[in-house]
């Protein structure tokens, strides 16, 4: 994750459209009185969990598809998490590698019981086929074997995912520099850690290495708190919900500055509380506070058509 931290810091230091405001970080830490409220994994009560290998298979499928819900105004992450859980409860073989290998867009839509085409539906199905094929080729069809191969290291698990499943290679080139964000790979590690409460399959000695997950909700929350600021031109684009091109300077800066800002926020909170604060926990708190039904009214999130987040 060193490559994520250092490349995102490079973007933040060379950014043209987005800036991190340390005063905003200080203000939020003051407001929280240095104590980050605890947000637990599955605070929504929507995920599948049986304390065994099927949970690992479910979370891998979930995080393979955990991106770009907004083009359908009604579709949200919750529909995906709950829909996949329902499908797995009805049929324990639904996420077998052999079946993933043959998945089509229509099959996925029917599995989620969604009444119209999903955003980027064909890409979603292709990514599931890629995961089915990779699991079969390298891990005897089982996500638990992938996790076991990481030998309790979050960093190794991210490396294994990005090595074996090209769809998880969330990186780009910014002003000539390669930038690593690895949103879905890192969120998978956090989901396994959170679901298994840091024990057994979920035991990662280096969970502190994981950064926040550069999605489209948390950057809007950071903007709401005055932690991220934008150029007037970009602010207008965001406030009028215009799309940003994937890989554009603006898009990369929003994501990379979010990662760096959360690292700084975590350091402030750690210094203030005297206890090690994890970026995963900061992320979950920020994410949950930015959801449409949360108390904070955040500005519109940035819209990019992408398979990464
Ligand atoms: N940074 C960050 N982004 C996250 C999540 C999660 C869910 N994580 C689970 C883990 C613990 C809890 O129990 C959560 O349920 C989804 N997303 C992203 O949000 C966006 C969808 O938003 P909306 O359209 O409003 O549903 C989309 O980019 C999606 O990838 C997270 O934790 N952190």
XYZ file of C-alpha atoms and ligand atoms in Angstrom:
342
model
C 0.000 0.000 0.000
C 3.085 2.157 0.094
C 2.617 2.712 -3.656
C -0.956 3.919 -3.034
C 0.118 6.336 -0.284
C 3.164 7.741 -2.064
C 1.600 8.078 -5.522
C -1.524 9.766 -4.089
C 0.645 12.148 -2.053
C 2.467 13.024 -5.274
C -0.867 13.873 -6.921
C -1.943 15.954 -3.905
C 1.359 17.871 -4.041
C 1.031 18.562 -7.765
C -2.711 19.050 -8.068
C -4.237 21.772 -10.248
C -7.967 21.456 -9.455
C -8.294 20.045 -5.911
C -6.577 20.985 -2.633
C -6.504 19.527 0.873
C -7.257 22.070 3.588
C -5.540 21.160 6.898
C -7.765 23.687 8.730
C -10.787 21.613 7.661
C -9.165 18.500 9.130
C -8.423 20.310 12.416
C -11.983 21.608 12.597
C -13.471 18.145 12.143
C -11.129 16.626 14.742
C -12.189 19.394 17.161
C -15.835 18.763 16.432
C -15.357 15.049 17.129
C -13.415 15.966 20.261
C -10.690 13.660 18.917
C -12.932 10.584 19.091
C -14.032 8.856 15.926
C -17.532 7.336 16.331
C -17.420 3.569 15.764
C -19.087 2.309 12.603
C -19.162 -1.466 12.428
C -19.006 -3.580 9.318
C -22.568 -4.383 8.193
C -24.086 -1.621 10.302
C -26.901 -1.811 7.725
C -27.633 -5.514 8.391
C -27.790 -6.377 4.680
C -24.792 -8.599 4.024
C -24.527 -12.399 3.910
C -22.526 -13.913 6.769
C -22.217 -17.570 7.812
C -18.715 -17.473 9.315
C -17.421 -19.788 6.554
C -16.100 -20.096 2.988
C -19.368 -19.022 1.353
C -19.007 -15.642 3.033
C -15.598 -15.211 1.410
C -17.027 -16.204 -1.994
C -19.935 -13.763 -1.502
C -17.647 -10.864 -0.553
C -15.402 -11.468 -3.559
C -18.428 -11.385 -5.880
C -19.775 -8.312 -4.077
C -16.536 -6.349 -4.410
C -16.105 -7.438 -8.018
C -19.368 -5.579 -8.674
C -18.966 -2.768 -6.126
C -18.882 0.221 -8.509
C -20.879 2.826 -10.404
C -24.448 2.615 -9.135
C -25.412 6.241 -9.766
C -26.343 6.073 -13.501
C -29.535 4.369 -12.286
C -31.120 6.889 -9.937
C -32.675 4.178 -7.775
C -29.817 1.693 -7.633
C -27.546 1.751 -4.582
C -24.852 -0.397 -3.036
C -27.438 -1.784 -0.603
C -29.431 -3.336 -3.460
C -26.319 -5.165 -4.621
C -25.242 -6.383 -1.160
C -28.749 -7.510 -0.194
C -29.615 -8.916 -3.646
C -26.507 -11.089 -3.783
C -27.134 -12.255 -0.200
C -30.672 -13.267 -1.128
C -29.462 -15.150 -4.215
C -26.869 -17.040 -2.160
C -29.368 -17.982 0.543
C -31.693 -19.380 -2.141
C -28.927 -21.370 -3.864
C -25.583 -22.088 -2.209
C -23.938 -22.907 -5.571
C -24.785 -19.591 -7.230
C -21.249 -18.190 -6.789
C -19.355 -21.380 -7.646
C -16.465 -20.516 -9.963
C -17.933 -22.699 -12.710
C -21.146 -20.668 -12.649
C -19.373 -17.307 -12.426
C -17.406 -18.279 -15.545
C -20.641 -18.432 -17.529
C -22.370 -15.370 -16.130
C -24.157 -12.985 -18.530
C -25.549 -9.520 -17.945
C -29.095 -10.823 -18.119
C -28.326 -13.533 -15.535
C -26.906 -10.950 -13.158
C -29.877 -8.646 -13.616
C -32.251 -11.528 -12.915
C -30.224 -12.612 -9.881
C -30.568 -9.116 -8.416
C -34.198 -8.935 -9.535
C -33.531 -5.508 -11.014
C -36.245 -4.449 -13.449
C -33.975 -2.828 -16.056
C -30.406 -3.128 -17.330
C -27.803 -2.485 -14.619
C -25.277 0.301 -15.210
C -22.308 -1.136 -17.114
C -24.083 -4.484 -17.059
C -21.884 -6.202 -19.663
C -18.732 -5.085 -17.882
C -20.123 -6.395 -14.596
C -20.789 -9.793 -16.169
C -17.363 -9.830 -17.820
C -15.676 -9.096 -14.485
C -17.584 -11.959 -12.850
C -16.464 -14.324 -15.625
C -12.888 -13.108 -15.097
C -13.135 -13.831 -11.369
C -14.643 -17.293 -11.991
C -11.899 -18.147 -14.470
C -9.111 -16.815 -12.224
C -10.445 -18.560 -9.137
C -10.582 -21.839 -10.999
C -7.148 -21.429 -12.557
C -5.238 -20.273 -9.473
C -7.265 -20.991 -6.337
C -9.168 -24.226 -6.936
C -12.334 -22.191 -7.441
C -12.459 -20.866 -3.877
C -12.067 -17.328 -2.525
C -10.987 -18.853 0.807
C -7.881 -20.248 -0.916
C -7.070 -16.799 -2.269
C -7.336 -15.370 1.256
C -5.302 -18.228 2.760
C -2.569 -17.585 0.157
C -2.139 -14.089 1.618
C -1.019 -15.676 4.928
C -2.606 -13.023 7.130
C -1.248 -10.021 5.205
C -3.616 -7.359 3.868
C -0.877 -6.061 1.566
C -0.276 -9.533 0.097
C -4.004 -10.034 -0.436
C -4.235 -6.788 -2.421
C -1.196 -7.901 -4.444
C -2.728 -11.319 -5.152
C -5.997 -9.759 -6.272
C -4.339 -7.302 -8.618
C -1.953 -9.936 -9.985
C -4.606 -12.537 -10.766
C -7.702 -10.458 -11.571
C -7.040 -7.596 -14.037
C -10.371 -5.940 -13.189
C -8.972 -5.051 -9.737
C -6.019 -3.077 -11.210
C -7.352 0.338 -10.297
C -4.489 2.570 -11.351
C -3.911 5.347 -13.873
C -1.325 7.768 -15.236
C -1.405 11.357 -13.971
C 0.963 14.028 -15.324
C 3.239 11.185 -16.444
C 3.220 9.371 -13.082
C 1.605 6.025 -12.340
C -0.943 6.384 -9.550
C -2.351 3.439 -7.567
C -5.770 3.621 -5.928
C -6.871 -0.029 -5.650
C -10.319 0.753 -4.298
C -12.110 -2.567 -4.819
C -9.085 -4.674 -3.862
C -8.674 -2.816 -0.577
C -12.385 -2.796 0.227
C -12.440 -6.577 -0.235
C -9.684 -6.957 2.369
C -11.586 -4.638 4.736
C -14.842 -6.523 4.165
C -13.193 -9.852 5.024
C -11.533 -8.272 8.094
C -14.786 -6.617 9.177
C -17.029 -9.624 8.561
C -14.763 -12.043 10.447
C -14.028 -9.422 13.125
C -10.281 -9.636 12.574
C -10.216 -13.337 13.456
C -9.550 -16.549 11.493
C -9.945 -15.720 7.785
C -10.183 -12.059 8.773
C -6.915 -11.842 10.676
C -4.540 -9.399 8.972
C -1.524 -8.304 10.988
C -1.039 -5.276 8.723
C -4.641 -4.031 8.426
C -3.294 -0.554 9.315
C -1.666 -0.496 5.846
C -4.994 -0.242 4.047
C -5.980 3.274 2.906
C -9.484 4.670 2.476
C -11.471 3.384 -0.500
C -11.528 6.073 -3.167
C -15.182 5.929 -4.181
C -17.621 8.719 -5.009
C -19.306 9.148 -1.605
C -16.336 9.901 0.695
C -14.851 12.706 -1.490
C -18.211 14.524 -1.309
C -18.201 14.137 2.490
C -14.645 15.531 2.640
C -15.790 18.480 0.560
C -18.748 18.983 2.885
C -16.350 19.255 5.868
C -14.131 21.737 4.000
C -11.294 19.199 3.918
C -11.233 19.056 0.122
C -11.611 22.276 -1.853
C -11.984 22.596 -5.629
C -11.252 25.201 -8.283
C -14.355 27.272 -9.186
C -14.590 25.460 -12.545
C -14.500 22.008 -10.981
C -16.915 23.094 -8.234
C -19.447 24.049 -10.913
C -18.965 20.716 -12.692
C -19.580 18.848 -9.428
C -22.466 21.002 -8.241
C -24.287 20.594 -11.559
C -23.612 16.809 -11.629
C -21.716 16.893 -14.925
C -19.717 13.770 -15.683
C -15.936 13.626 -15.285
C -13.907 11.568 -17.741
C -12.205 8.532 -16.156
C -8.488 9.207 -15.827
C -8.914 12.979 -16.246
C -6.762 15.206 -14.000
C -9.856 16.276 -12.084
C -11.027 12.725 -11.419
C -7.610 11.466 -10.348
C -7.082 14.483 -8.083
C -10.436 13.990 -6.339
C -9.619 10.346 -5.597
C -5.928 10.742 -4.732
C -6.528 13.816 -2.549
C -9.238 11.865 -0.699
C -6.755 9.105 0.111
C -4.122 11.593 1.290
C -6.647 13.669 3.264
C -7.904 10.584 5.116
C -4.301 9.631 5.926
C -3.783 13.093 7.458
C -7.117 12.927 9.279
C -6.144 9.524 10.687
C -2.802 10.942 11.883
C -4.516 13.889 13.613
C -7.031 11.561 15.283
C -4.271 9.177 16.376
C -2.194 12.031 17.833
C -5.203 13.523 19.599
C -6.574 10.262 21.065
C -3.225 8.568 21.733
C -4.647 5.377 20.174
C -3.910 4.023 16.718
C -6.789 4.954 14.419
C -7.228 2.875 11.247
C -8.013 4.376 7.835
C -10.649 1.638 7.445
C -12.545 3.002 10.449
C -12.180 6.606 9.280
C -13.478 5.528 5.875
C -16.495 3.668 7.261
C -17.451 6.609 9.449
C -17.107 9.108 6.580
C -18.933 6.811 4.159
C -21.862 6.144 6.484
C -22.202 9.860 7.225
C -22.464 10.649 3.513
C -25.322 8.327 2.601
C -28.550 9.953 1.362
C -30.461 9.172 4.590
C -27.637 10.365 6.906
C -27.879 13.575 8.920
C -25.081 15.399 7.053
C -26.214 16.996 3.803
C -23.269 16.473 1.500
C -22.803 18.166 -1.887
C -23.361 16.132 -5.083
C -20.717 13.418 -5.593
C -18.540 13.314 -8.694
C -19.860 11.182 -11.511
C -17.500 9.036 -13.562
C -18.404 5.965 -15.594
C -15.887 3.438 -14.375
C -15.481 -0.169 -13.283
C -13.225 0.794 -10.370
C -15.584 2.466 -7.874
N -15.341 4.476 0.717
C -16.271 3.541 0.740
N -17.085 3.366 -0.322
C -18.024 2.402 -0.261
C -18.211 1.593 0.848
C -19.260 0.711 0.544
C -19.874 -0.347 1.414
N -18.960 -0.935 2.335
C -19.492 -1.735 3.409
C -18.476 -1.968 4.442
C -18.949 -1.709 5.709
C -20.323 -1.328 5.683
O -21.159 -2.322 6.184
C -20.583 -1.051 4.178
O -21.760 -1.587 3.702
C -19.684 1.029 -0.743
N -18.928 2.052 -1.208
C -19.049 2.820 -2.444
O -20.072 3.792 -2.294
C -20.635 4.091 -3.575
C -22.091 3.733 -3.593
O -22.824 4.615 -2.842
P -24.417 4.638 -2.985
O -24.698 4.955 -4.445
O -24.876 5.714 -2.039
O -24.929 3.268 -2.596
C -19.878 3.224 -4.585
O -18.755 3.922 -5.078
C -19.446 2.074 -3.693
O -18.357 1.367 -4.261
C -17.356 1.778 1.993
O -17.415 1.115 3.022
N -16.417 2.776 1.870
